[in-house]
Short mmCIF file of N, CA and C and ligand atoms in Angstrom, two decimals:
data_model
loop_
_atom_site.label_atom_id
_atom_site.label_comp_id
_atom_site.label_asym_id
_atom_site.label_seq_id
_atom_site.Cartn_x
_atom_site.Cartn_y
_atom_site.Cartn_z
N MET A 192 0.85 -1.20 0.00
CA MET A 192 0.00 0.00 0.00
C MET A 192 0.88 1.24 0.00
N THR A 193 1.76 1.34 1.00
CA THR A 193 2.65 2.51 1.09
C THR A 193 3.55 2.59 -0.13
N GLU A 194 4.08 1.43 -0.53
CA GLU A 194 4.98 1.41 -1.68
C GLU A 194 4.28 1.89 -2.94
N ARG A 195 3.04 1.43 -3.09
CA ARG A 195 2.30 1.83 -4.26
C ARG A 195 2.08 3.34 -4.28
N ILE A 196 1.76 3.86 -3.11
CA ILE A 196 1.50 5.31 -3.03
C ILE A 196 2.80 6.08 -3.31
N LEU A 197 3.90 5.63 -2.73
CA LEU A 197 5.16 6.34 -2.94
C LEU A 197 5.61 6.24 -4.39
N ALA A 198 5.39 5.06 -5.00
CA ALA A 198 5.78 4.87 -6.39
C ALA A 198 4.98 5.80 -7.29
N ASP A 199 3.84 6.20 -6.78
CA ASP A 199 2.93 7.06 -7.49
C ASP A 199 3.43 8.51 -7.53
N VAL A 200 4.29 8.84 -6.58
CA VAL A 200 4.77 10.22 -6.49
C VAL A 200 5.69 10.51 -7.68
N PRO A 201 5.39 11.54 -8.44
CA PRO A 201 6.12 11.76 -9.67
C PRO A 201 7.60 12.14 -9.51
N ALA A 202 7.92 13.24 -8.89
CA ALA A 202 9.30 13.70 -9.00
C ALA A 202 9.82 14.38 -7.75
N ALA A 203 11.01 14.94 -7.89
CA ALA A 203 11.71 15.48 -6.73
C ALA A 203 10.93 16.56 -6.00
N SER A 204 10.29 17.45 -6.73
CA SER A 204 9.61 18.55 -6.06
C SER A 204 8.55 18.01 -5.12
N SER A 205 7.81 17.01 -5.59
CA SER A 205 6.75 16.50 -4.74
C SER A 205 7.33 15.63 -3.63
N ARG A 206 8.47 14.98 -3.92
CA ARG A 206 9.10 14.19 -2.86
C ARG A 206 9.58 15.11 -1.74
N ALA A 207 10.11 16.25 -2.10
CA ALA A 207 10.57 17.22 -1.09
C ALA A 207 9.39 17.69 -0.26
N VAL A 208 8.29 17.94 -0.93
CA VAL A 208 7.09 18.38 -0.21
C VAL A 208 6.63 17.26 0.71
N HIS A 209 6.65 16.04 0.18
CA HIS A 209 6.20 14.90 0.98
C HIS A 209 7.04 14.77 2.24
N GLU A 210 8.36 14.93 2.09
CA GLU A 210 9.22 14.80 3.26
C GLU A 210 8.96 15.91 4.27
N ARG A 211 8.74 17.10 3.74
CA ARG A 211 8.46 18.22 4.63
C ARG A 211 7.15 17.97 5.38
N MET A 212 6.11 17.53 4.65
CA MET A 212 4.82 17.30 5.28
C MET A 212 4.92 16.13 6.28
N SER A 213 5.72 15.13 5.95
CA SER A 213 5.83 13.97 6.83
C SER A 213 6.45 14.33 8.17
N ARG A 214 7.28 15.37 8.14
CA ARG A 214 7.93 15.76 9.39
C ARG A 214 7.01 16.55 10.30
N GLN A 215 5.92 17.04 9.73
CA GLN A 215 5.02 17.83 10.57
C GLN A 215 4.38 16.94 11.62
N PRO A 216 4.33 17.41 12.84
CA PRO A 216 3.72 16.59 13.89
C PRO A 216 2.23 16.42 13.63
N LYS A 217 1.75 15.20 13.82
CA LYS A 217 0.33 14.96 13.59
C LYS A 217 -0.44 14.95 14.90
N ARG A 218 0.28 14.85 16.00
CA ARG A 218 -0.38 14.86 17.30
C ARG A 218 0.15 16.04 18.09
N ASP A 219 -0.67 16.47 19.03
CA ASP A 219 -0.26 17.55 19.92
C ASP A 219 0.21 18.78 19.16
N THR A 220 -0.48 19.09 18.09
CA THR A 220 -0.16 20.32 17.37
C THR A 220 -0.49 21.49 18.28
N SER A 221 0.10 22.63 18.03
CA SER A 221 -0.07 23.76 18.94
C SER A 221 -1.54 24.14 19.06
N CYS A 222 -2.27 24.04 17.96
CA CYS A 222 -3.69 24.36 17.96
C CYS A 222 -4.44 23.47 18.96
N GLU A 223 -4.13 22.17 18.90
CA GLU A 223 -4.80 21.23 19.78
C GLU A 223 -4.41 21.49 21.24
N LEU A 224 -3.13 21.75 21.47
CA LEU A 224 -2.69 22.02 22.84
C LEU A 224 -3.35 23.27 23.40
N ARG A 225 -3.47 24.30 22.57
CA ARG A 225 -4.09 25.55 23.04
C ARG A 225 -5.55 25.31 23.41
N LEU A 226 -6.24 24.58 22.56
CA LEU A 226 -7.66 24.30 22.84
C LEU A 226 -7.80 23.47 24.11
N ARG A 227 -6.95 22.45 24.23
CA ARG A 227 -7.03 21.60 25.42
C ARG A 227 -6.78 22.39 26.70
N SER A 228 -5.75 23.23 26.70
CA SER A 228 -5.45 23.96 27.94
C SER A 228 -6.53 24.99 28.23
N ALA A 229 -7.12 25.58 27.18
CA ALA A 229 -8.21 26.54 27.40
C ALA A 229 -9.42 25.84 28.02
N LEU A 230 -9.74 24.66 27.50
CA LEU A 230 -10.88 23.90 28.02
C LEU A 230 -10.62 23.48 29.46
N PHE A 231 -9.39 23.01 29.70
CA PHE A 231 -9.03 22.54 31.04
C PHE A 231 -9.14 23.69 32.05
N ALA A 232 -8.65 24.87 31.64
CA ALA A 232 -8.70 26.04 32.52
C ALA A 232 -10.13 26.42 32.86
N ARG A 233 -11.05 26.07 31.97
CA ARG A 233 -12.46 26.39 32.21
C ARG A 233 -13.19 25.24 32.91
N GLY A 234 -12.43 24.30 33.40
CA GLY A 234 -13.01 23.24 34.23
C GLY A 234 -13.52 22.03 33.46
N GLN A 235 -13.28 22.00 32.15
CA GLN A 235 -13.72 20.86 31.36
C GLN A 235 -12.72 19.71 31.51
N ARG A 236 -13.24 18.51 31.62
CA ARG A 236 -12.36 17.34 31.74
C ARG A 236 -12.64 16.39 30.59
N TYR A 237 -11.57 15.86 30.02
CA TYR A 237 -11.70 15.09 28.77
C TYR A 237 -10.54 14.10 28.67
N ARG A 238 -10.64 13.22 27.71
CA ARG A 238 -9.55 12.29 27.39
C ARG A 238 -8.94 12.72 26.07
N VAL A 239 -7.63 12.57 25.94
CA VAL A 239 -7.01 12.93 24.67
C VAL A 239 -6.61 11.68 23.91
N HIS A 240 -6.72 11.78 22.58
CA HIS A 240 -6.40 10.66 21.68
C HIS A 240 -7.07 9.38 22.17
N TYR A 241 -8.35 9.53 22.42
CA TYR A 241 -9.16 8.46 23.00
C TYR A 241 -9.47 7.39 21.95
N ARG A 242 -9.15 6.19 22.29
CA ARG A 242 -9.37 5.08 21.36
C ARG A 242 -10.82 4.60 21.47
N VAL A 243 -11.50 4.58 20.35
CA VAL A 243 -12.90 4.16 20.35
C VAL A 243 -12.98 2.70 19.95
N PRO A 244 -13.63 1.88 20.77
CA PRO A 244 -13.72 0.45 20.45
C PRO A 244 -14.38 0.20 19.10
N GLU A 245 -15.37 1.03 18.75
CA GLU A 245 -16.12 0.83 17.51
C GLU A 245 -15.28 1.14 16.27
N VAL A 246 -14.24 1.94 16.42
CA VAL A 246 -13.46 2.37 15.26
C VAL A 246 -12.01 1.93 15.42
N ALA A 247 -11.66 0.83 14.76
CA ALA A 247 -10.32 0.28 14.91
C ALA A 247 -9.26 1.26 14.44
N ARG A 248 -8.22 1.41 15.22
CA ARG A 248 -7.04 2.21 14.89
C ARG A 248 -7.33 3.70 14.70
N ARG A 249 -8.46 4.15 15.21
CA ARG A 249 -8.71 5.58 15.11
C ARG A 249 -8.96 6.14 16.51
N THR A 250 -8.55 7.37 16.71
CA THR A 250 -8.71 7.98 18.02
C THR A 250 -9.41 9.33 17.88
N ILE A 251 -10.08 9.71 18.97
CA ILE A 251 -10.73 11.02 19.03
C ILE A 251 -9.72 11.98 19.66
N ASP A 252 -9.49 13.12 19.02
CA ASP A 252 -8.48 14.06 19.53
C ASP A 252 -8.81 14.48 20.97
N ILE A 253 -10.04 14.94 21.17
CA ILE A 253 -10.48 15.34 22.51
C ILE A 253 -11.85 14.69 22.73
N ALA A 254 -11.92 13.80 23.71
CA ALA A 254 -13.16 13.05 23.92
C ALA A 254 -13.75 13.34 25.30
N PHE A 255 -15.01 13.77 25.30
CA PHE A 255 -15.76 13.92 26.55
C PHE A 255 -16.58 12.64 26.67
N VAL A 256 -16.01 11.67 27.35
CA VAL A 256 -16.55 10.31 27.29
C VAL A 256 -17.94 10.24 27.92
N GLY A 257 -18.11 10.90 29.07
CA GLY A 257 -19.39 10.85 29.78
C GLY A 257 -20.53 11.37 28.93
N SER A 258 -20.31 12.52 28.30
CA SER A 258 -21.39 13.11 27.48
C SER A 258 -21.29 12.69 26.02
N ARG A 259 -20.33 11.85 25.72
CA ARG A 259 -20.14 11.33 24.36
C ARG A 259 -20.06 12.44 23.31
N VAL A 260 -19.16 13.39 23.60
CA VAL A 260 -18.86 14.45 22.63
C VAL A 260 -17.44 14.21 22.12
N ALA A 261 -17.32 14.10 20.79
CA ALA A 261 -16.03 13.85 20.17
C ALA A 261 -15.58 15.07 19.39
N VAL A 262 -14.39 15.58 19.73
CA VAL A 262 -13.86 16.76 19.05
C VAL A 262 -12.62 16.38 18.26
N PHE A 263 -12.63 16.71 16.98
CA PHE A 263 -11.45 16.48 16.14
C PHE A 263 -10.89 17.82 15.72
N LEU A 264 -9.58 17.94 15.81
CA LEU A 264 -8.89 19.12 15.30
C LEU A 264 -8.27 18.72 13.97
N ASP A 265 -8.79 19.25 12.89
CA ASP A 265 -8.32 18.84 11.57
C ASP A 265 -7.31 19.82 11.00
N GLY A 266 -6.15 19.30 10.63
CA GLY A 266 -5.13 20.12 9.99
C GLY A 266 -5.63 20.58 8.63
N CYS A 267 -5.40 21.85 8.32
CA CYS A 267 -5.92 22.43 7.07
C CYS A 267 -5.39 21.67 5.85
N PHE A 268 -4.13 21.28 5.86
CA PHE A 268 -3.57 20.60 4.70
C PHE A 268 -4.08 19.17 4.59
N TRP A 269 -3.88 18.39 5.63
CA TRP A 269 -4.17 16.95 5.56
C TRP A 269 -5.64 16.65 5.36
N HIS A 270 -6.49 17.51 5.88
CA HIS A 270 -7.92 17.21 5.81
C HIS A 270 -8.63 18.05 4.75
N GLY A 271 -7.87 18.83 4.00
CA GLY A 271 -8.43 19.56 2.87
C GLY A 271 -9.36 20.69 3.24
N CYS A 272 -8.86 21.59 4.11
CA CYS A 272 -9.65 22.77 4.48
C CYS A 272 -9.98 23.58 3.22
N PRO A 273 -11.23 24.05 3.10
CA PRO A 273 -11.63 24.79 1.90
C PRO A 273 -10.87 26.11 1.75
N VAL A 274 -10.35 26.65 2.85
CA VAL A 274 -9.63 27.93 2.79
C VAL A 274 -8.15 27.72 2.47
N HIS A 275 -7.51 26.76 3.13
CA HIS A 275 -6.06 26.60 2.98
C HIS A 275 -5.64 25.27 2.36
N GLY A 276 -6.60 24.40 2.09
CA GLY A 276 -6.26 23.05 1.68
C GLY A 276 -5.75 22.91 0.26
N ALA A 277 -5.99 23.90 -0.57
CA ALA A 277 -5.70 23.75 -1.99
C ALA A 277 -4.41 24.44 -2.42
N LYS A 278 -3.54 24.74 -1.46
CA LYS A 278 -2.31 25.48 -1.79
C LYS A 278 -1.33 24.67 -2.62
N MET A 279 -1.40 23.36 -2.48
CA MET A 279 -0.42 22.49 -3.14
C MET A 279 -0.74 22.39 -4.62
N THR A 280 -0.01 23.09 -5.45
CA THR A 280 -0.33 23.08 -6.88
C THR A 280 0.56 22.12 -7.66
N THR A 281 1.84 21.98 -7.25
CA THR A 281 2.74 21.05 -7.94
C THR A 281 2.26 19.62 -7.66
N ASN A 282 2.13 18.82 -8.68
CA ASN A 282 1.64 17.46 -8.54
C ASN A 282 0.33 17.42 -7.77
N GLY A 283 -0.51 18.36 -8.09
CA GLY A 283 -1.77 18.52 -7.35
C GLY A 283 -2.65 17.30 -7.34
N ALA A 284 -2.64 16.54 -8.44
CA ALA A 284 -3.55 15.39 -8.52
C ALA A 284 -3.21 14.34 -7.47
N TRP A 285 -1.91 14.12 -7.27
CA TRP A 285 -1.50 13.12 -6.28
C TRP A 285 -1.95 13.52 -4.89
N TRP A 286 -1.71 14.79 -4.54
CA TRP A 286 -2.12 15.28 -3.22
C TRP A 286 -3.63 15.29 -3.09
N ALA A 287 -4.30 15.65 -4.16
CA ALA A 287 -5.76 15.70 -4.12
C ALA A 287 -6.33 14.32 -3.79
N ARG A 288 -5.73 13.28 -4.40
CA ARG A 288 -6.21 11.91 -4.11
C ARG A 288 -5.97 11.55 -2.66
N LYS A 289 -4.77 11.89 -2.19
CA LYS A 289 -4.41 11.54 -0.82
C LYS A 289 -5.34 12.24 0.18
N ILE A 290 -5.58 13.52 -0.07
CA ILE A 290 -6.43 14.29 0.84
C ILE A 290 -7.88 13.82 0.74
N ALA A 291 -8.29 13.45 -0.47
CA ALA A 291 -9.65 12.91 -0.64
C ALA A 291 -9.82 11.64 0.18
N ARG A 292 -8.78 10.81 0.22
CA ARG A 292 -8.85 9.58 1.04
C ARG A 292 -8.97 9.93 2.52
N ASN A 293 -8.20 10.93 2.96
CA ASN A 293 -8.29 11.35 4.36
C ASN A 293 -9.70 11.81 4.69
N ARG A 294 -10.28 12.57 3.76
CA ARG A 294 -11.62 13.10 4.02
C ARG A 294 -12.66 11.98 4.07
N GLU A 295 -12.50 10.99 3.19
CA GLU A 295 -13.41 9.84 3.23
C GLU A 295 -13.31 9.13 4.57
N ARG A 296 -12.07 8.98 5.02
CA ARG A 296 -11.82 8.31 6.29
C ARG A 296 -12.45 9.11 7.43
N ASP A 297 -12.33 10.44 7.39
CA ASP A 297 -12.94 11.30 8.41
C ASP A 297 -14.45 11.10 8.43
N ALA A 298 -15.05 11.10 7.24
CA ALA A 298 -16.51 10.97 7.15
C ALA A 298 -16.95 9.62 7.68
N GLU A 299 -16.16 8.59 7.36
CA GLU A 299 -16.49 7.25 7.82
C GLU A 299 -16.40 7.17 9.35
N THR A 300 -15.34 7.77 9.91
CA THR A 300 -15.18 7.81 11.37
C THR A 300 -16.38 8.50 12.01
N ASP A 301 -16.78 9.64 11.44
CA ASP A 301 -17.92 10.40 11.98
C ASP A 301 -19.19 9.55 11.96
N ASP A 302 -19.42 8.87 10.84
CA ASP A 302 -20.63 8.04 10.71
C ASP A 302 -20.68 6.96 11.78
N ILE A 303 -19.53 6.29 11.96
CA ILE A 303 -19.48 5.19 12.94
C ILE A 303 -19.72 5.74 14.35
N LEU A 304 -19.07 6.86 14.66
CA LEU A 304 -19.24 7.43 15.99
C LEU A 304 -20.68 7.87 16.22
N ARG A 305 -21.26 8.54 15.23
CA ARG A 305 -22.66 9.02 15.38
C ARG A 305 -23.60 7.84 15.56
N ALA A 306 -23.33 6.77 14.81
CA ALA A 306 -24.17 5.57 14.94
C ALA A 306 -24.07 4.99 16.34
N SER A 307 -22.95 5.24 17.02
CA SER A 307 -22.77 4.73 18.38
C SER A 307 -23.18 5.76 19.43
N GLY A 308 -23.84 6.82 19.00
CA GLY A 308 -24.38 7.79 19.94
C GLY A 308 -23.47 8.94 20.31
N TRP A 309 -22.37 9.09 19.57
CA TRP A 309 -21.49 10.22 19.84
C TRP A 309 -21.96 11.45 19.08
N CYS A 310 -21.70 12.61 19.69
CA CYS A 310 -21.91 13.88 19.02
C CYS A 310 -20.53 14.31 18.51
N VAL A 311 -20.40 14.48 17.22
CA VAL A 311 -19.08 14.70 16.62
C VAL A 311 -18.95 16.11 16.07
N THR A 312 -17.82 16.76 16.37
CA THR A 312 -17.55 18.05 15.74
C THR A 312 -16.11 18.07 15.24
N ARG A 313 -15.90 18.69 14.09
CA ARG A 313 -14.55 18.85 13.54
C ARG A 313 -14.23 20.32 13.44
N ILE A 314 -13.07 20.68 13.97
CA ILE A 314 -12.66 22.08 14.00
C ILE A 314 -11.38 22.23 13.18
N TRP A 315 -11.37 23.15 12.22
CA TRP A 315 -10.17 23.38 11.43
C TRP A 315 -9.09 24.01 12.29
N GLU A 316 -7.86 23.68 11.98
CA GLU A 316 -6.75 24.22 12.78
C GLU A 316 -6.64 25.74 12.66
N HIS A 317 -7.23 26.33 11.61
CA HIS A 317 -7.12 27.78 11.45
C HIS A 317 -8.14 28.54 12.31
N VAL A 318 -9.06 27.83 12.92
CA VAL A 318 -10.10 28.48 13.73
C VAL A 318 -9.46 29.06 14.99
N GLU A 319 -9.86 30.27 15.35
CA GLU A 319 -9.34 30.90 16.56
C GLU A 319 -9.68 30.03 17.77
N CYS A 320 -8.73 29.97 18.69
CA CYS A 320 -8.89 29.12 19.87
C CYS A 320 -10.17 29.45 20.64
N GLU A 321 -10.46 30.76 20.78
CA GLU A 321 -11.65 31.16 21.55
C GLU A 321 -12.92 30.66 20.87
N ASP A 322 -12.93 30.72 19.54
CA ASP A 322 -14.09 30.23 18.79
C ASP A 322 -14.24 28.72 18.95
N ALA A 323 -13.10 28.03 18.95
CA ALA A 323 -13.13 26.57 19.11
C ALA A 323 -13.68 26.21 20.49
N VAL A 324 -13.25 26.95 21.51
CA VAL A 324 -13.74 26.70 22.87
C VAL A 324 -15.25 26.90 22.92
N ARG A 325 -15.72 27.99 22.29
CA ARG A 325 -17.17 28.26 22.27
C ARG A 325 -17.94 27.13 21.59
N THR A 326 -17.40 26.65 20.47
CA THR A 326 -18.05 25.55 19.74
C THR A 326 -18.19 24.32 20.62
N VAL A 327 -17.08 23.96 21.28
CA VAL A 327 -17.07 22.74 22.10
C VAL A 327 -18.02 22.91 23.29
N GLU A 328 -17.98 24.08 23.94
CA GLU A 328 -18.83 24.26 25.12
C GLU A 328 -20.31 24.31 24.76
N ALA A 329 -20.61 24.85 23.59
CA ALA A 329 -22.01 24.87 23.14
C ALA A 329 -22.52 23.44 22.96
N LEU A 330 -21.65 22.62 22.41
CA LEU A 330 -22.01 21.22 22.18
C LEU A 330 -22.20 20.49 23.52
N LEU A 331 -21.30 20.75 24.46
CA LEU A 331 -21.39 20.10 25.77
C LEU A 331 -22.67 20.55 26.48
N ALA A 332 -23.00 21.83 26.37
CA ALA A 332 -24.20 22.36 27.01
C ALA A 332 -25.44 21.67 26.45
N ARG A 333 -25.42 21.43 25.13
CA ARG A 333 -26.56 20.79 24.48
C ARG A 333 -26.74 19.34 24.95
N THR A 334 -25.61 18.64 25.09
CA THR A 334 -25.72 17.23 25.48
C THR A 334 -26.12 17.10 26.94
N VAL A 335 -25.75 18.10 27.77
CA VAL A 335 -26.13 18.07 29.18
C VAL A 335 -27.64 18.27 29.29
N ASP A 336 -28.17 19.22 28.47
CA ASP A 336 -29.60 19.50 28.49
C ASP A 336 -30.43 18.32 27.98
N ALA A 337 -29.84 17.61 27.03
CA ALA A 337 -30.62 16.55 26.36
C ALA A 337 -31.02 15.44 27.31
ZN1 ZN B 208 -7.66 26.29 7.06
#
């Protein structure tokens, strides 16, 4: 699988991009850390990178297990943000396919979680931390009322 994908990569420019992107941390990005500490400071308690039994090999970035609220922080590049996701123009087709697969996987994860009674929200990494906190707390308030 990996070999096929790598063999698919056309040339040096895209390989350089691939190496640069591969070095980017996928966990504990600054956006996620800021949101987590803001929520914690406001008294919210959650699990990080929570493994869901229903979804093999996938984790929820920030999980409020009791109220079954799942928060994902999606990187603009990897998850194809409509504002910043399309910057990659060199070898665009290869990246487009890769990002399309990520998005399919995201949608599938959301469907499985929702079917298991989770309330799912995805927040782009470009969203201001305060706005992200408001989104999450609004969701938590709704599930408490329900
Ligand atoms: Zn973005």
